[in-house]
XYZ file of C-alpha atoms in Angstrom:
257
model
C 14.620 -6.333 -2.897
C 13.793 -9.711 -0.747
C 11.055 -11.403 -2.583
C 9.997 -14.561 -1.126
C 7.065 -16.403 -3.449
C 4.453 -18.716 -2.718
C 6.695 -20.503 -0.377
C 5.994 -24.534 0.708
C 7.652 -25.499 4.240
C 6.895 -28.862 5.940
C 8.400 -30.641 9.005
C 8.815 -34.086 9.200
C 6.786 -34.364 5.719
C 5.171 -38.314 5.195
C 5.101 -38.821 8.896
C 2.152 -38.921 11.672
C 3.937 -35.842 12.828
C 3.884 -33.628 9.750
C 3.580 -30.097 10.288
C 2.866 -27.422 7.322
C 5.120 -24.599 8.669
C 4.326 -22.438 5.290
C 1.906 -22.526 2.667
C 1.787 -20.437 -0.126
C 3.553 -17.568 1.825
C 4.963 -14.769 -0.307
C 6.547 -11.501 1.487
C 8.601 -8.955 -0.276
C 11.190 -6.503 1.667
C 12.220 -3.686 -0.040
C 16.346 -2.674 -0.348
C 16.429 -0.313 3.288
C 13.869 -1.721 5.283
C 14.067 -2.541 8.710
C 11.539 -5.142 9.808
C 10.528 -5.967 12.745
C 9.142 -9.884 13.148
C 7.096 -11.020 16.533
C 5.045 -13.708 17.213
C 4.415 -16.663 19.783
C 6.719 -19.612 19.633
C 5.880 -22.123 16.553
C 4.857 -19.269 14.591
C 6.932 -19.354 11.602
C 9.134 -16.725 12.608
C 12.897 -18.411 12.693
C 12.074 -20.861 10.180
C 11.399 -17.391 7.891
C 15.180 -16.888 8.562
C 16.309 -19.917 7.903
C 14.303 -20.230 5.035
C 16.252 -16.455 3.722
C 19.573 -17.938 5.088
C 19.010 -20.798 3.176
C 19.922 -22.982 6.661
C 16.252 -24.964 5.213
C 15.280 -26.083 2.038
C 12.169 -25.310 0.836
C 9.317 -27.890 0.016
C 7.774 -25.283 -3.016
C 8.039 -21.965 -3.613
C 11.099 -19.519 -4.821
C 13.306 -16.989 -3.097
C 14.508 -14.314 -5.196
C 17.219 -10.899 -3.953
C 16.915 -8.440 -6.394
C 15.722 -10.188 -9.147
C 18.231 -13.230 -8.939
C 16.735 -16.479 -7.919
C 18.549 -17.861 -4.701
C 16.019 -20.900 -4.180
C 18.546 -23.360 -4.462
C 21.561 -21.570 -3.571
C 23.804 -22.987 -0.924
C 23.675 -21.193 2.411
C 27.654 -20.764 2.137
C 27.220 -18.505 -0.865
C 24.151 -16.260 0.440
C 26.533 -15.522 3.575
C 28.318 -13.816 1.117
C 25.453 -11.302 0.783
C 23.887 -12.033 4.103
C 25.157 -10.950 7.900
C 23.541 -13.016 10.648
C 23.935 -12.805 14.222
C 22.246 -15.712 16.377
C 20.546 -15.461 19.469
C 23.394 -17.640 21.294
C 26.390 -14.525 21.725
C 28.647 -18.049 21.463
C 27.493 -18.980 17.806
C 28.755 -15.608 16.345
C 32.773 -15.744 17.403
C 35.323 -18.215 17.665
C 36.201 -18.436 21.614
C 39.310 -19.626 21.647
C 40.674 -17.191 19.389
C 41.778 -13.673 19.990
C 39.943 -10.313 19.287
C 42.286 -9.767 16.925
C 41.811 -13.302 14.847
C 38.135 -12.915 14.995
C 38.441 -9.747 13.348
C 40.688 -11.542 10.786
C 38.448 -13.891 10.213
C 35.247 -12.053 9.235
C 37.222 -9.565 7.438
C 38.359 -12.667 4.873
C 34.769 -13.604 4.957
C 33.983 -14.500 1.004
C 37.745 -13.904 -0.082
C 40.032 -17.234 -1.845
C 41.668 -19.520 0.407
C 45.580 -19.683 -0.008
C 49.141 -20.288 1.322
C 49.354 -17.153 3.629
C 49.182 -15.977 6.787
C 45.239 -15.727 8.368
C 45.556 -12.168 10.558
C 46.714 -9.205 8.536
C 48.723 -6.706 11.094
C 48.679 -4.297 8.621
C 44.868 -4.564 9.239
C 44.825 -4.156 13.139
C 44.507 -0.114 13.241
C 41.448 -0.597 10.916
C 39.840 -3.248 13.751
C 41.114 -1.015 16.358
C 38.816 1.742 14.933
C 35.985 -0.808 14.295
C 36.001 -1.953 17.705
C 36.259 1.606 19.500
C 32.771 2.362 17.611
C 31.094 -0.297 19.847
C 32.126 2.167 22.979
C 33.225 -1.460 25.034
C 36.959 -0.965 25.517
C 37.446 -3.882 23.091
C 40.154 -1.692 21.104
C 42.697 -2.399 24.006
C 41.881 -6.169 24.397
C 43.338 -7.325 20.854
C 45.104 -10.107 21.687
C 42.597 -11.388 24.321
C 40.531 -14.633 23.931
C 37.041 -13.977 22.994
C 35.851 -16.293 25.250
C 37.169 -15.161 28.551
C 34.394 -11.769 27.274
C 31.046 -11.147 28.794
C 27.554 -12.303 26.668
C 27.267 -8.453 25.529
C 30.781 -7.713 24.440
C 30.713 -11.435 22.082
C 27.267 -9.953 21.088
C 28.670 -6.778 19.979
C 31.610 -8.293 18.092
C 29.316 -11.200 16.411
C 27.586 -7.617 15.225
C 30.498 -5.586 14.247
C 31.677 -8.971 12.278
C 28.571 -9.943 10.856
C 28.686 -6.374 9.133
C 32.387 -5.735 8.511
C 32.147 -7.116 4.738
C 30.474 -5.455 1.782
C 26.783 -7.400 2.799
C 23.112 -6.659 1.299
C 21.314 -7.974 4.227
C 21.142 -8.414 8.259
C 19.812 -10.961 10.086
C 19.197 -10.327 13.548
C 17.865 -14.375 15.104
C 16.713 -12.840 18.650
C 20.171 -11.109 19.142
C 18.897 -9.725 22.703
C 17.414 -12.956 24.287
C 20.302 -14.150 25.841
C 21.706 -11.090 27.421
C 20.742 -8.944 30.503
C 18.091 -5.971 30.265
C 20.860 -3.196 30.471
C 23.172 -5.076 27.712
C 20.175 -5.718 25.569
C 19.748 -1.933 25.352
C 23.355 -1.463 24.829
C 23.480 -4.092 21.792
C 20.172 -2.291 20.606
C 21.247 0.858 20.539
C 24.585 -0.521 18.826
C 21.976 -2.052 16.295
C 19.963 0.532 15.227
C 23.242 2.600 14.747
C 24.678 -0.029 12.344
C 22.486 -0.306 10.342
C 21.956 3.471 9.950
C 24.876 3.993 8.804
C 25.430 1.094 6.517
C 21.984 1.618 5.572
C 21.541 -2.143 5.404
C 18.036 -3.924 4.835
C 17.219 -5.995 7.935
C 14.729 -8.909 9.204
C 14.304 -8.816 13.294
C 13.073 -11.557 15.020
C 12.304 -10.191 18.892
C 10.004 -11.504 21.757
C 10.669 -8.099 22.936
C 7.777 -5.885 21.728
C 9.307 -2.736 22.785
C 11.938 -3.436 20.723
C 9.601 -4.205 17.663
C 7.782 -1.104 18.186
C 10.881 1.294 18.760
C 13.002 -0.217 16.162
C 12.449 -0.678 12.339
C 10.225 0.748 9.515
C 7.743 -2.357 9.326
C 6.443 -4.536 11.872
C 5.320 -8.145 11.025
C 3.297 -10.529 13.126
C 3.341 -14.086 12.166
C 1.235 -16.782 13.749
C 0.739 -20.189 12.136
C 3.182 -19.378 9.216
C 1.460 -16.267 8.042
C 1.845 -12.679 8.154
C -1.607 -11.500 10.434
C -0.226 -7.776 10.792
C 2.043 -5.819 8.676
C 2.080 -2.313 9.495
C 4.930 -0.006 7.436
C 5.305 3.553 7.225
C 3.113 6.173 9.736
C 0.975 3.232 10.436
C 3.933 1.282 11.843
C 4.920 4.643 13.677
C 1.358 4.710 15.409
C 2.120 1.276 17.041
C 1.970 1.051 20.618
C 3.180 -2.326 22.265
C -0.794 -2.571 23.487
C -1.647 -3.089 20.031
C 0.354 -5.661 19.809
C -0.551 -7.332 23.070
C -4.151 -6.676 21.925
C -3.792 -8.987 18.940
C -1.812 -11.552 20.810
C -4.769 -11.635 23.051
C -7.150 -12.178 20.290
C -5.182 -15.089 18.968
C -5.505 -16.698 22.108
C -9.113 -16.782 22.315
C -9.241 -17.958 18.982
C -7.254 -20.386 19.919
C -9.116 -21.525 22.785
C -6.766 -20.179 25.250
């Protein structure tokens, strides 16, 4: 389990422009769940990542996975239990390295540095079979640069590597934003498989509300650094994206908009 307690976030803190981002927010995310997080820009939503990734230090509060308090653990060491693929296809792979490297690479991810050679032949046939799962043609295209590859095909290797090690959670930063309608259904589709089968607990940020609805056990809406809907189980199955748009709508007059 994620358990995030009475957390404390402000920007630019002691300044005309301070901003309270989070106060006194506490969410918990039990080991399997898929959750869905939407919500206008500003709302809280990637700072809740960064705030799990450890990428931001927190102002108050504690962060806790499975009982172990992370709060002040460096965001090198949660990578070790945490996957994370960024919106930008370009922040997830190393472009001018080869398919084959990049492989290398996240397969050593968490393993001692020493004197020996950084790509593992002995290892391709395994990334062969990894990357023939993704259905892209990437098995034949080992020793190609990454970055001569489209937005969709980095996507779906900053996926496959993000999830290659032993990991307890995903991180999905707006994976789909970047990347054409057809290849954001692609990459979904490659998403929800992934983390069927490795059964991994995962936070999804999305502007997409189709997305949100389709995909996950548990939606969350944030807006001003809280949670305003949370919807799990048969409730979260009843969700239609006019629901959604419904309460985005209400926010707005609230707001004055």
């Amino acid at each position: 389990m994620l358990e995030l307690s009475h957390i404390e976030k402000y920007y630019n803190a002691g300044t005309v422009n301070e901003m309270c981002m989070f106060h006194d927010f506490s969410m918990k995310i039990a080991h399997g769940e898929f959750v869905s997080v939407v919500g206008s820009n500003g709302s809280g939503k990637t700072s809740l990542l960064n705030i799990i990734c450890g990428s931001i230090p927190l102002d108050g509060g504690s962060i806790s996975i499975n009982g172990t308090d992370i709060t002040h653990m460096p965001e090198y060491r949660r990578q070790r239990r945490i996957g994370r693929v960024y919106q930008n296809p370009a922040m997830g792979t190393c472009p001018n390295m080869t398919i084959l490297e990049n492989m290398s690479l996240a397969d050593n991810k968490g393993k001692p540095f020493n004197l020996r050679w950084g790509t593992d032949k002995r290892r391709a046939d395994f990334y062969r079979q990894q990357l023939s799962s993704l259905g892209l043609g990437l098995e034949d295209k080992m020793h190609v640069k990454v970055g001569v590859l489209s937005g969709g095909q980095r996507q779906a290797m900053a996926l496959l590597m993000s999830t290659m090690p032993p990991i307890e959670f995903l991180i999905l930063d707006e994976h789909t934003a970047a990347l054409d309608p057809k290849t954001a259904e692609v990459i979904m589709e490659l998403t929800g498989k992934v983390v069927r089968e490795k059964q991994l607990t995962t936070v999804m940020v999305t502007h997409n509300l189709r997305y949100a609805v389709e995909y996950g056990s548990r939606l969350v809406m944030m807006h001003q650094g809280e949670a305003i809907m949370d919807r799990a189980g048969e409730e979260k199955e009843g969700t239609q994206v006019s629901d959604i748009l419904d309460k985005f709508n209400e926010i707005s007059i609230e707001c004055g908009n």
